[in-house]
Coordinates of C-alpha atoms in Angstrom, one line a residue:
Chain J
M1 CA 33.9 72.7 74.4
T2 CA 32.8 72.3 78.0
A3 CA 34.8 74.1 80.7
A4 CA 36.3 70.8 81.8
D5 CA 37.4 70.1 78.2
I6 CA 39.1 73.6 78.0
H7 CA 40.8 72.9 81.3
R8 CA 42.2 69.7 80.0
T9 CA 43.3 71.3 76.8
I10 CA 45.1 74.1 78.7
L11 CA 46.9 71.6 81.0
A12 CA 48.0 69.6 77.9
V13 CA 49.3 72.7 76.1
W14 CA 51.0 73.9 79.3
R15 CA 52.7 70.5 79.8
I16 CA 54.1 70.5 76.3
E17 CA 55.3 74.1 76.6
Q18 CA 56.4 74.0 80.2
P19 CA 60.1 72.9 79.7
R20 CA 60.6 75.6 77.1
L21 CA 58.9 78.3 79.2
L22 CA 61.1 77.3 82.2
T23 CA 64.4 77.2 80.3
G24 CA 63.6 80.5 78.5
L25 CA 62.7 82.3 81.7
S26 CA 65.6 80.8 83.6
R27 CA 68.0 82.1 81.1
M28 CA 66.5 85.5 81.2
L29 CA 66.2 85.7 85.0
R30 CA 69.1 83.5 86.1
D31 CA 66.7 82.2 88.8
V32 CA 65.1 78.8 88.4
T33 CA 62.7 79.3 91.4
L34 CA 61.4 82.6 90.1
A35 CA 61.1 81.1 86.6
E36 CA 59.1 78.2 87.9
D37 CA 56.7 80.6 89.7
L38 CA 56.2 82.6 86.6
T39 CA 55.6 79.4 84.5
Q40 CA 52.9 78.5 87.0
E41 CA 51.5 82.0 86.8
A42 CA 51.3 81.8 83.0
L43 CA 49.2 78.6 83.5
V44 CA 46.9 80.4 85.9
A45 CA 46.5 83.3 83.4
A46 CA 45.6 80.8 80.7
L47 CA 43.1 79.1 82.9
E48 CA 41.5 82.6 83.5
H49 CA 41.5 83.8 79.9
W50 CA 41.3 80.9 77.5
P51 CA 37.8 79.7 78.6
V52 CA 36.6 83.2 77.6
S53 CA 38.7 84.1 74.6
G54 CA 39.4 80.6 73.3
V55 CA 42.7 78.8 72.9
P56 CA 45.1 81.2 71.0
E57 CA 46.5 80.2 67.7
K58 CA 50.0 80.0 69.2
P59 CA 49.4 79.0 72.8
G60 CA 53.1 78.5 73.5
A61 CA 53.9 82.1 72.4
W62 CA 51.0 83.4 74.4
L63 CA 52.2 81.7 77.5
M64 CA 55.8 82.9 77.0
A65 CA 54.6 86.5 76.4
T66 CA 52.5 86.4 79.5
A67 CA 55.2 85.0 81.7
K68 CA 57.7 87.6 80.3
R69 CA 55.3 90.4 81.0
R70 CA 54.9 89.2 84.5
A71 CA 58.6 88.9 84.9
L72 CA 59.1 92.5 83.8
D73 CA 56.4 93.7 86.2
D74 CA 57.9 91.7 89.0
L75 CA 61.4 93.0 88.4
R76 CA 60.2 96.6 88.1
R77 CA 58.6 96.3 91.5
R78 CA 61.7 94.9 93.0
S79 CA 64.2 97.0 91.0
M80 CA 64.9 99.4 93.8
L81 CA 66.2 96.5 95.9
A82 CA 69.1 95.5 93.8
R83 CA 71.2 96.9 91.0
K84 CA 71.4 93.4 89.5
H85 CA 67.7 93.7 88.6
E86 CA 68.2 97.0 86.8
I87 CA 70.6 95.3 84.5
L88 CA 68.2 92.5 84.0
I89 CA 65.3 94.9 83.2
R90 CA 67.5 96.8 80.7
D91 CA 68.3 93.4 79.0
L92 CA 64.7 92.4 79.0
E93 CA 63.4 95.7 77.7
Q94 CA 66.0 95.9 75.1
E95 CA 65.1 92.4 74.0
Q96 CA 61.5 93.2 73.8
Q97 CA 62.2 96.3 71.7
A98 CA 64.6 94.5 69.5
M99 CA 62.2 91.7 68.9
P100 CA 58.6 92.5 69.6
D101 CA 57.5 89.1 68.2
P102 CA 57.0 86.9 71.2
D103 CA 57.4 83.9 68.9
A104 CA 61.1 84.8 68.3
G105 CA 62.1 83.9 71.8
L106 CA 60.7 80.4 71.2
D107 CA 62.9 79.7 68.2
D108 CA 66.1 79.8 70.2
D109 CA 68.0 76.6 70.6
I110 CA 67.1 75.6 74.1
G111 CA 69.3 72.5 74.3
D112 CA 72.0 74.1 76.4
E113 CA 69.5 75.8 78.7
L114 CA 67.6 72.6 79.2
L115 CA 70.9 70.8 80.1
R116 CA 71.5 73.5 82.7
L117 CA 68.1 73.1 84.1
I118 CA 68.6 69.3 84.3
F119 CA 71.9 69.9 86.1
T120 CA 70.3 72.2 88.5
A121 CA 67.5 69.9 89.3
C122 CA 69.9 67.0 89.8
H123 CA 72.5 68.8 91.8
P124 CA 74.5 66.4 93.9
R125 CA 74.2 68.6 97.0
L126 CA 70.5 67.7 97.0
L127 CA 69.1 64.4 98.4
R128 CA 68.6 61.8 95.7
E129 CA 64.8 61.7 96.3
A130 CA 64.6 65.4 96.2
R131 CA 66.6 65.5 92.9
A132 CA 64.1 63.0 91.4
A133 CA 61.1 64.9 92.5
L134 CA 62.5 68.2 91.3
A135 CA 63.5 66.7 87.9
L136 CA 60.0 65.3 87.4
R137 CA 58.5 68.6 88.2
M138 CA 60.9 70.9 86.2
I139 CA 61.6 68.7 83.2
C140 CA 58.5 66.7 82.9
G141 CA 55.9 69.2 84.3
L142 CA 54.4 66.7 86.7
T143 CA 52.4 68.2 89.5
T144 CA 53.3 67.6 93.2
D145 CA 50.2 65.5 93.5
E146 CA 51.3 63.3 90.5
I147 CA 54.8 62.9 91.8
A148 CA 53.5 61.9 95.2
R149 CA 51.2 59.3 93.7
A150 CA 54.0 58.0 91.5
F151 CA 56.4 57.5 94.4
L152 CA 53.6 56.3 96.7
Q153 CA 54.3 59.1 99.2
P154 CA 52.0 61.6 100.9
E155 CA 51.7 64.8 98.9
A156 CA 52.9 66.9 101.8
T157 CA 56.1 64.9 101.9
I158 CA 56.8 65.5 98.3
A159 CA 55.8 69.2 98.4
Q160 CA 58.1 69.7 101.4
R161 CA 61.0 67.9 99.6
I162 CA 60.6 70.2 96.6
V163 CA 60.3 73.4 98.6
R164 CA 63.4 72.4 100.6
A165 CA 65.4 71.5 97.5
K166 CA 64.5 74.8 95.9
R167 CA 65.5 76.6 99.0
T168 CA 68.9 74.8 99.1
L169 CA 69.4 75.7 95.5
S170 CA 68.8 79.4 95.9
E171 CA 70.4 79.8 99.4
S172 CA 73.7 78.1 98.4
G173 CA 73.8 79.9 95.1
L174 CA 74.0 76.5 93.3
A175 CA 71.2 77.3 90.9
Y176 CA 71.7 77.3 87.2
E177 CA 75.1 76.3 86.0
T178 CA 76.4 73.8 83.5
P179 CA 79.7 72.3 84.4
R180 CA 82.2 71.9 81.5
G181 CA 84.8 69.4 80.5
E182 CA 85.9 66.9 83.2
E183 CA 83.4 68.3 85.7
L184 CA 80.5 67.8 83.3
S185 CA 81.2 64.0 83.1
E186 CA 81.4 63.8 86.9
R187 CA 78.2 65.8 87.4
L188 CA 76.5 64.0 84.6
A189 CA 76.8 60.8 86.7
S190 CA 74.5 62.4 89.3
V191 CA 71.9 63.3 86.5
L192 CA 72.1 59.8 85.0
E193 CA 71.6 58.2 88.4
V194 CA 68.5 60.3 89.0
V195 CA 67.0 59.4 85.7
Y196 CA 67.8 55.7 86.2
L197 CA 66.2 55.9 89.7
I198 CA 63.0 57.3 88.2
F199 CA 63.0 54.6 85.5
N200 CA 63.5 51.8 88.0
E201 CA 60.9 53.2 90.3
G202 CA 58.4 52.8 87.4
Y203 CA 59.9 49.6 86.0
T204 CA 59.9 47.4 89.1
A205 CA 56.4 48.6 89.9
A206 CA 55.1 47.8 86.4
R207 CA 52.6 45.4 88.0
G208 CA 50.8 48.0 90.0
D209 CA 47.4 49.2 89.0
E210 CA 48.4 52.8 89.2
W211 CA 49.2 54.0 85.7
L212 CA 51.5 56.7 87.0
R213 CA 54.1 54.2 88.0
P214 CA 54.7 52.8 84.5
Q215 CA 54.4 56.4 83.4
L216 CA 57.6 57.1 85.4
C217 CA 59.4 54.9 82.9
N218 CA 58.2 57.0 80.1
D219 CA 59.2 60.2 81.9
A220 CA 62.6 58.8 82.6
L221 CA 62.9 57.7 78.9
R222 CA 62.0 61.2 77.8
M223 CA 64.6 62.7 80.0
G224 CA 67.1 60.2 78.8
R225 CA 66.3 61.1 75.2
V226 CA 66.7 64.8 76.0
L227 CA 70.0 64.1 77.7
T228 CA 71.5 62.3 74.6
L229 CA 70.5 65.3 72.5
V230 CA 71.8 68.0 74.7
A231 CA 75.0 66.1 75.8
P232 CA 75.6 64.1 72.5
L233 CA 79.2 63.3 73.2
E234 CA 78.6 61.6 76.5
A235 CA 78.8 57.8 76.0
E236 CA 77.1 57.0 79.3
A237 CA 74.1 59.2 78.4
H238 CA 73.6 57.1 75.3
G239 CA 74.3 53.9 77.3
L240 CA 71.6 54.7 79.9
L241 CA 69.1 55.6 77.2
A242 CA 69.9 52.3 75.4
L243 CA 69.5 50.4 78.7
M244 CA 66.2 52.0 79.4
E245 CA 64.8 51.6 75.9
L246 CA 65.8 48.0 75.7
N247 CA 64.4 47.2 79.2
A248 CA 61.2 49.0 78.5
S249 CA 60.8 47.1 75.2
R250 CA 60.0 44.0 77.2
T251 CA 57.3 45.6 79.4
A252 CA 54.3 43.9 77.7
A253 CA 55.9 40.5 78.0
R254 CA 57.1 40.8 81.6
T255 CA 53.8 39.9 83.3
D256 CA 51.0 37.4 82.7
A257 CA 47.3 38.1 82.7
A258 CA 47.2 37.8 86.5
G259 CA 50.0 40.3 86.8
D260 CA 52.6 37.7 87.9
P261 CA 56.2 38.1 86.6
I262 CA 57.4 36.1 83.6
L263 CA 61.1 35.4 83.6
L264 CA 63.1 36.7 80.7
M265 CA 63.8 33.3 79.2
D266 CA 60.1 32.4 79.3
Q267 CA 58.8 35.6 77.8
N268 CA 56.8 35.7 74.5
R269 CA 59.3 37.6 72.4
M270 CA 56.5 38.5 69.9
L271 CA 55.3 40.9 72.6
W272 CA 58.7 42.8 72.7
D273 CA 58.4 46.3 71.3
R274 CA 60.4 46.4 68.0
L275 CA 60.4 50.2 67.7
Q276 CA 61.8 50.5 71.2
I277 CA 64.4 47.8 70.5
R278 CA 65.5 49.7 67.4
R279 CA 65.8 52.9 69.3
G280 CA 67.8 51.1 72.1
M281 CA 70.1 49.5 69.5
L282 CA 70.8 52.9 67.9
A283 CA 71.6 54.5 71.3
L284 CA 73.9 51.6 72.1
A285 CA 75.7 51.9 68.7
R286 CA 76.2 55.6 69.5
S287 CA 77.5 54.8 72.9
D288 CA 79.9 52.3 71.3
E289 CA 81.2 54.8 68.9
L290 CA 82.0 57.1 71.8
G291 CA 83.9 54.3 73.5
G292 CA 81.2 53.6 76.0
R293 CA 82.3 50.9 78.5
G294 CA 80.7 52.4 81.5
F295 CA 78.1 51.0 84.0
Y296 CA 75.1 51.8 81.9
A297 CA 76.7 51.0 78.5
L298 CA 77.8 47.5 79.6
Q299 CA 74.4 46.7 81.1
A300 CA 72.8 47.9 77.9
A301 CA 75.1 45.7 75.9
I302 CA 74.0 42.7 78.0
V303 CA 70.3 43.5 77.6
A304 CA 71.0 43.9 73.8
C305 CA 72.2 40.3 73.6
H306 CA 68.8 39.2 74.7
A307 CA 67.0 41.7 72.4
R308 CA 69.0 40.3 69.5
A309 CA 68.0 36.7 70.2
G310 CA 64.9 35.6 68.3
T311 CA 64.5 32.6 70.6
P312 CA 66.0 31.9 74.0
G313 CA 68.3 29.3 72.4
D314 CA 69.8 32.0 70.1
T315 CA 71.2 33.9 73.1
D316 CA 74.9 34.7 72.9
W317 CA 75.8 33.6 76.4
P318 CA 79.6 33.7 75.9
R319 CA 79.3 37.4 75.0
I320 CA 77.0 38.0 78.0
A321 CA 79.5 36.3 80.3
K322 CA 82.3 38.5 78.9
L323 CA 80.3 41.6 79.4
Y324 CA 79.5 40.6 83.0
A325 CA 83.2 40.0 83.6
E326 CA 83.9 43.6 82.4
L327 CA 81.1 45.0 84.5
A328 CA 82.4 43.1 87.5
M329 CA 85.8 44.7 87.0
L330 CA 84.1 48.1 87.0
V331 CA 81.8 47.7 89.9
R332 CA 82.7 45.2 92.6
S333 CA 79.3 43.7 93.4
P334 CA 78.5 40.1 94.5
I335 CA 75.2 40.4 92.7
I336 CA 76.9 41.2 89.4
E337 CA 79.2 38.3 90.1
L338 CA 76.2 36.0 90.7
N339 CA 74.8 37.1 87.4
R340 CA 78.1 36.4 85.7
A341 CA 78.0 32.9 87.2
V342 CA 74.6 32.3 85.5
A343 CA 75.9 33.5 82.2
V344 CA 79.1 31.4 82.5
G345 CA 76.9 28.4 83.4
M346 CA 75.0 28.9 80.1
A347 CA 78.2 29.5 78.1
E348 CA 80.7 27.0 79.5
G349 CA 78.6 24.6 81.5
P350 CA 77.6 24.2 85.2
A351 CA 81.0 23.2 86.6
A352 CA 82.7 26.5 85.7
A353 CA 79.7 28.4 87.1
L354 CA 79.7 26.5 90.3
A355 CA 83.3 27.5 91.0
I356 CA 82.2 31.2 90.8
V357 CA 79.1 30.6 93.0
D358 CA 81.1 28.7 95.7
G359 CA 83.5 31.6 95.8
L360 CA 80.6 33.8 96.8
A361 CA 79.5 31.7 99.7
S362 CA 81.2 33.9 102.3
E363 CA 79.9 37.2 100.9
P364 CA 78.1 39.0 103.7
A365 CA 75.9 40.9 101.3
L366 CA 74.5 37.6 99.9
K367 CA 74.1 35.9 103.3
N368 CA 70.3 36.0 103.2
Y369 CA 69.9 36.4 99.4
H370 CA 67.8 33.4 98.2
L371 CA 69.1 33.6 94.6
L372 CA 72.6 32.5 95.7
P373 CA 71.5 29.0 96.9
S374 CA 68.8 28.9 94.2
V375 CA 71.4 29.3 91.4
R376 CA 73.7 26.9 93.2
G377 CA 70.9 24.3 93.4
D378 CA 70.3 24.7 89.7
L379 CA 73.9 24.1 88.9
L380 CA 74.2 21.1 91.2
H381 CA 71.1 19.7 89.6
K382 CA 72.6 20.0 86.2
L383 CA 75.7 18.3 87.4
G384 CA 73.6 15.4 88.7
R385 CA 74.4 16.1 92.3
A386 CA 70.8 15.7 93.3
A387 CA 71.2 15.4 97.1
E388 CA 73.2 18.6 97.3
A389 CA 70.8 20.3 94.9
R390 CA 68.0 19.5 97.3
T391 CA 69.7 21.0 100.3
A392 CA 70.5 24.2 98.3
F393 CA 66.9 24.5 97.1
E394 CA 65.6 24.0 100.6
L395 CA 67.8 26.7 101.9
A396 CA 66.7 29.0 99.1
S397 CA 63.1 28.4 99.9
T398 CA 63.5 29.4 103.5
L399 CA 65.2 32.7 102.4
A400 CA 62.7 33.7 99.6
T401 CA 60.4 36.4 100.6
N402 CA 58.0 36.1 97.6
K403 CA 55.4 33.5 98.1
R404 CA 55.3 32.3 94.5
E405 CA 59.1 32.0 94.4
R406 CA 59.1 30.1 97.7
E407 CA 56.6 27.6 96.3
L408 CA 58.7 27.1 93.1
L409 CA 61.8 26.5 95.2
K410 CA 60.1 24.0 97.4
R411 CA 58.9 22.1 94.3
R412 CA 62.4 22.0 92.9
A413 CA 63.7 20.7 96.3
A414 CA 61.1 18.0 96.2
E415 CA 62.0 17.0 92.6
A416 CA 65.7 16.9 93.5
G417 CA 64.9 14.8 96.6
A418 CA 63.0 12.3 94.4
A419 CA 65.9 12.1 92.0
S420 CA 68.4 11.4 94.8
A421 CA 66.3 8.8 96.5
Chain B
M1 CA 50.8 56.2 75.8
R2 CA 51.8 56.0 72.3
F3 CA 50.0 57.8 69.5
M4 CA 50.1 57.8 65.8
S5 CA 49.3 60.9 63.8
I6 CA 48.3 60.3 60.2
V7 CA 48.0 63.2 57.8
T8 CA 45.7 62.8 54.9
S9 CA 44.7 65.2 52.2
P10 CA 42.3 65.2 49.2
Q11 CA 45.0 67.2 47.3
P12 CA 47.7 64.6 47.0
D13 CA 49.5 66.5 44.2
K14 CA 50.3 69.5 46.4
A15 CA 53.8 69.2 47.8
P16 CA 54.5 71.1 50.9
T17 CA 55.8 74.6 50.4
P18 CA 59.4 75.3 51.4
A19 CA 58.2 77.5 54.3
L20 CA 56.0 74.7 55.5
M21 CA 58.8 72.2 55.3
E22 CA 61.0 74.5 57.3
A23 CA 58.3 75.1 60.0
M24 CA 57.5 71.3 60.2
G25 CA 61.2 70.6 60.5
K26 CA 61.6 73.0 63.4
L27 CA 58.6 71.5 65.1
A28 CA 59.9 67.9 64.6
E29 CA 63.3 68.9 65.9
R30 CA 61.6 70.4 69.0
E31 CA 59.5 67.3 69.6
I32 CA 62.5 65.0 69.1
K33 CA 64.5 67.1 71.5
A34 CA 61.7 66.9 74.1
G35 CA 61.9 63.1 73.8
R36 CA 58.3 62.9 72.7
M37 CA 58.6 62.1 69.0
L38 CA 59.7 58.4 68.5
D39 CA 59.4 58.1 64.7
M40 CA 58.2 60.0 61.7
G41 CA 58.1 59.7 58.0
G42 CA 56.5 61.0 54.8
L43 CA 55.0 58.9 52.1
M44 CA 55.9 59.4 48.5
P45 CA 53.2 60.3 46.0
I46 CA 51.2 57.3 44.8
A47 CA 52.7 57.7 41.3
M48 CA 55.9 56.3 42.7
G49 CA 54.2 53.0 43.2
G50 CA 51.9 51.3 45.6
A51 CA 49.5 48.5 45.9
Q52 CA 46.4 47.4 47.7
V53 CA 46.0 43.9 48.9
R54 CA 42.3 43.4 49.7
I55 CA 39.8 40.9 50.9
T56 CA 36.3 41.1 49.6
N57 CA 33.7 38.3 49.7
G58 CA 36.3 36.0 51.1
K59 CA 38.6 36.5 48.1
L60 CA 42.0 38.0 48.1
S61 CA 42.9 40.5 45.4
V62 CA 45.9 42.7 44.6
T63 CA 45.5 46.1 42.9
D64 CA 48.4 48.2 41.7
G65 CA 48.3 51.9 42.1
P66 CA 47.3 54.6 41.2
F67 CA 44.0 54.2 42.9
V68 CA 41.5 56.4 41.3
E69 CA 38.9 55.4 43.9
S70 CA 40.8 56.7 46.9
K71 CA 39.9 60.3 47.4
E72 CA 42.2 60.9 50.4
L73 CA 45.8 59.9 50.5
I74 CA 48.1 59.7 53.4
G75 CA 51.0 62.1 53.2
G76 CA 52.9 61.2 56.4
Y77 CA 52.8 59.8 59.8
A78 CA 54.5 60.4 63.2
I79 CA 54.7 58.3 66.3
F80 CA 54.6 60.1 69.7
E81 CA 54.8 59.4 73.3
F82 CA 52.3 61.5 75.2
R83 CA 50.7 61.3 78.6
D84 CA 47.2 61.5 77.3
M85 CA 44.9 62.2 74.3
N86 CA 44.8 65.9 75.3
E87 CA 48.5 66.3 74.8
A88 CA 48.3 64.4 71.5
V89 CA 45.5 66.7 70.2
A90 CA 47.3 69.8 71.4
A91 CA 50.3 68.7 69.4
A92 CA 48.3 67.9 66.3
R93 CA 46.6 71.3 66.5
E94 CA 50.0 73.0 66.6
F95 CA 51.1 70.9 63.6
M96 CA 48.0 71.8 61.6
Q97 CA 48.3 75.5 62.5
L98 CA 51.6 75.5 60.6
H99 CA 49.8 74.3 57.5
L100 CA 47.2 77.0 57.9
E101 CA 50.0 79.6 58.0
H102 CA 52.5 78.3 55.5
M103 CA 50.4 76.6 52.9
P104 CA 47.3 78.7 52.3
G105 CA 44.5 76.9 50.5
W106 CA 45.6 73.5 51.6
E107 CA 43.1 71.1 53.0
G108 CA 43.6 68.0 54.9
T109 CA 43.2 66.0 58.1
C110 CA 45.5 65.0 60.9
E111 CA 44.1 61.9 62.5
V112 CA 45.2 61.1 66.0
R113 CA 45.0 57.4 67.1
V114 CA 46.0 55.7 70.3
M115 CA 48.4 52.8 69.5
A116 CA 47.6 49.5 71.1
T117 CA 50.1 48.4 73.8
P118 CA 50.2 44.6 73.7
G119 CA 49.8 43.1 77.1
V120 CA 49.2 46.4 78.8
D121 CA 45.7 47.1 77.5
G122 CA 45.2 43.6 76.1
A123 CA 43.9 45.1 72.8
C124 CA 46.1 43.2 70.4
E125 CA 47.7 40.6 72.5
A126 CA 45.3 37.9 71.4
G127 CA 45.9 38.8 67.8
I128 CA 49.6 38.6 68.1
R129 CA 49.4 35.3 70.0
A130 CA 47.3 33.9 67.2
H131 CA 50.0 34.6 64.7
A132 CA 52.9 33.5 66.9

């Protein structure tokens, strides 16, 4: 193995072990920042030793033993400063005497610790972007540089964000706690929001050349899977996982060879990922069992209707329309209402949908939103009101910011114009 | 990236020891909890049944098992989501280390393959389209 090969191997091993190292050390030290420093130090130690001595048989145990030894050294040095540390040292020493096998520490169930770590990284007191960066770093082991590239931000910005977030955590004593009961559900919302933010950051950018952006989807999916295992009774955690798995299952079909988007109804369903659909459906079923009717669960249920349809014609539009109605009751959003109109149009016909769309005409949020006149034009066209359809498509084309979309809308306006003449 | 690990062994009759089963179970649980393992499964011994559908010289033939000619038989597979080949190899190494410890004398191979992502790397898109 060349030195470069060994470095790559070490980084790979470290990434796999990193969440366990971090949770184990955080539990011992009750200090996430210190635990993270020690996890990094263990990596540095591996980079120093393994190229000489070879990769140990149990690299994870080696890393943990090294980090623990450093923790002990560090605490010994600082033990004069605080009584708290003396207690910690006694705990640690006793633990080492009681179980000298460094492997033993690795067999513990880390689920709860990991949950705590996730809650810490996604603390609502931190800014949303800082939460996302911290979560990617602590849970997924991404480097600052990788996070910066993924979010298309300068590395210095991300580094500063992480440093500031960590400082906020330790200064305000917020670090390291798992809320219980009612509070858990409330705080979980912040965690789910961060995971969904990370997913969408990767999903909407799936066209980029940078592999790290689609990689964000995979990292969010991983975090989502972890969440459903450590918080198995939370319906929305399963709902979010279902939503992400089902959306991600369409990745390969979402763009054409040139990288341009392909609309859902035009996608080649043979390219949808069956394994991922199966996983999404399982998560959705679990969410259902737990009574999931929340923001993520309802969206997942809508996406599932598409996943179930072998051909676009098989789509269960009445069910989608019903789910959108429920979602609209939960979150008052004109965009959701517009989506509902499209589903109602497919389920009940264009007249019923047009009534909903016309009700949205005065929504300030949709004032410059090209899809409102675009949907309206489509419904008018289906009703045979060609002249009005033309006006709507023309308005839509002036509002569209995407060149391809603008051209499509102009074409439709011209077609409607020809039909009305 | 998605990876498939396939375990083959020239000793198909040797069932895993209970200690190995336990160790593998723990590892699998950890990987599932980490969100990396997507699917896994063992394959029953060939005596339980099997078939080979083969094309040679432009002719299709079906052979029922057992297959005296196949020296190495697949014992199980797992599908993972890793960032790169290095992570996949590190995980396979850990998996095989368990065999070394808990099933002395066993020989076998863990093959790690990158799974094609249709549309993303273009590898099998053409193939799928041809059948669609």
